[in-house]
Amino acid sequence: AAGVTNYIVKPFNAETLKQKIGAVFGSF
């Protein structure tokens, strides 16, 4: 189950990480 979750989250995580980083640096 963990492997499946990781597989689903991995591609989506890259996009989310970019947006979160952009939001954090956007605040500064």
mmCIF file of N, CA and C in Angstrom:
data_model
loop_
_atom_site.group_PDB
_atom_site.id
_atom_site.type_symbol
_atom_site.label_atom_id
_atom_site.label_comp_id
_atom_site.label_asym_id
_atom_site.label_seq_id
_atom_site.Cartn_x
_atom_site.Cartn_y
_atom_site.Cartn_z
ATOM 1 N N ALA A 1 0.843 -1.200 0.000
ATOM 2 C CA ALA A 1 0.000 0.000 0.000
ATOM 3 C C ALA A 1 0.880 1.253 0.000
ATOM 4 N N ALA A 2 1.941 1.215 0.786
ATOM 5 C CA ALA A 2 2.816 2.390 0.867
ATOM 6 C C ALA A 2 3.462 2.668 -0.487
ATOM 7 N N GLY A 3 3.873 1.597 -1.186
ATOM 8 C CA GLY A 3 4.492 1.770 -2.494
ATOM 9 C C GLY A 3 3.524 2.381 -3.489
ATOM 10 N N VAL A 4 2.274 1.951 -3.434
ATOM 11 C CA VAL A 4 1.257 2.488 -4.351
ATOM 12 C C VAL A 4 1.017 3.958 -4.048
ATOM 13 N N THR A 5 0.921 4.297 -2.778
ATOM 14 C CA THR A 5 0.689 5.697 -2.391
ATOM 15 C C THR A 5 1.854 6.556 -2.856
ATOM 16 N N ASN A 6 3.062 6.050 -2.667
ATOM 17 C CA ASN A 6 4.253 6.800 -3.076
ATOM 18 C C ASN A 6 4.243 7.025 -4.584
ATOM 19 N N TYR A 7 3.818 6.013 -5.345
ATOM 20 C CA TYR A 7 3.780 6.115 -6.804
ATOM 21 C C TYR A 7 2.762 7.168 -7.247
ATOM 22 N N ILE A 8 1.644 7.241 -6.523
ATOM 23 C CA ILE A 8 0.585 8.200 -6.880
ATOM 24 C C ILE A 8 1.007 9.611 -6.477
ATOM 25 N N VAL A 9 1.621 9.728 -5.317
ATOM 26 C CA VAL A 9 1.966 11.056 -4.787
ATOM 27 C C VAL A 9 3.183 11.649 -5.488
ATOM 28 N N LYS A 10 4.133 10.794 -5.898
ATOM 29 C CA LYS A 10 5.401 11.289 -6.443
ATOM 30 C C LYS A 10 5.234 12.307 -7.583
ATOM 31 N N PRO A 11 4.540 11.987 -8.678
ATOM 32 C CA PRO A 11 4.413 12.967 -9.768
ATOM 33 C C PRO A 11 3.637 14.203 -9.324
ATOM 34 N N PHE A 12 2.628 13.996 -8.481
ATOM 35 C CA PHE A 12 1.792 15.098 -8.016
ATOM 36 C C PHE A 12 2.558 15.948 -7.011
ATOM 37 N N ASN A 13 3.464 15.294 -6.267
ATOM 38 C CA ASN A 13 4.223 15.999 -5.240
ATOM 39 C C ASN A 13 5.146 17.042 -5.865
ATOM 40 N N ALA A 14 5.715 16.739 -7.026
ATOM 41 C CA ALA A 14 6.623 17.674 -7.681
ATOM 42 C C ALA A 14 5.893 18.973 -8.000
ATOM 43 N N GLU A 15 4.691 18.882 -8.537
ATOM 44 C CA GLU A 15 3.907 20.077 -8.851
ATOM 45 C C GLU A 15 3.535 20.825 -7.584
ATOM 46 N N THR A 16 3.088 20.070 -6.565
ATOM 47 C CA THR A 16 2.682 20.696 -5.308
ATOM 48 C C THR A 16 3.873 21.381 -4.666
ATOM 49 N N LEU A 17 5.033 20.722 -4.726
ATOM 50 C CA LEU A 17 6.234 21.297 -4.114
ATOM 51 C C LEU A 17 6.572 22.621 -4.792
ATOM 52 N N LYS A 18 6.485 22.678 -6.098
ATOM 53 C CA LYS A 18 6.766 23.920 -6.839
ATOM 54 C C LYS A 18 5.818 25.025 -6.392
ATOM 55 N N GLN A 19 4.523 24.695 -6.300
ATOM 56 C CA GLN A 19 3.535 25.689 -5.913
ATOM 57 C C GLN A 19 3.764 26.142 -4.480
ATOM 58 N N LYS A 20 4.095 25.190 -3.586
ATOM 59 C CA LYS A 20 4.322 25.549 -2.175
ATOM 60 C C LYS A 20 5.557 26.425 -2.061
ATOM 61 N N ILE A 21 6.608 26.077 -2.796
ATOM 62 C CA ILE A 21 7.826 26.898 -2.753
ATOM 63 C C ILE A 21 7.515 28.293 -3.304
ATOM 64 N N GLY A 22 6.766 28.342 -4.389
ATOM 65 C CA GLY A 22 6.406 29.631 -4.978
ATOM 66 C C GLY A 22 5.567 30.458 -4.021
ATOM 67 N N ALA A 23 4.680 29.800 -3.277
ATOM 68 C CA ALA A 23 3.819 30.503 -2.325
ATOM 69 C C ALA A 23 4.651 31.020 -1.155
ATOM 70 N N VAL A 24 5.590 30.197 -0.696
ATOM 71 C CA VAL A 24 6.428 30.605 0.441
ATOM 72 C C VAL A 24 7.320 31.777 0.050
ATOM 73 N N PHE A 25 8.016 31.653 -1.095
ATOM 74 C CA PHE A 25 8.898 32.735 -1.524
ATOM 75 C C PHE A 25 8.080 33.948 -1.964
ATOM 76 N N GLY A 26 6.842 33.712 -2.402
ATOM 77 C CA GLY A 26 5.979 34.817 -2.798
ATOM 78 C C GLY A 26 5.616 35.670 -1.589
ATOM 79 N N SER A 27 5.541 35.028 -0.417
ATOM 80 C CA SER A 27 5.209 35.749 0.809
ATOM 81 C C SER A 27 6.333 36.711 1.177
ATOM 82 N N PHE A 28 7.583 36.286 0.913
ATOM 83 C CA PHE A 28 8.712 37.160 1.211
ATOM 84 C C PHE A 28 8.757 38.273 0.168
#
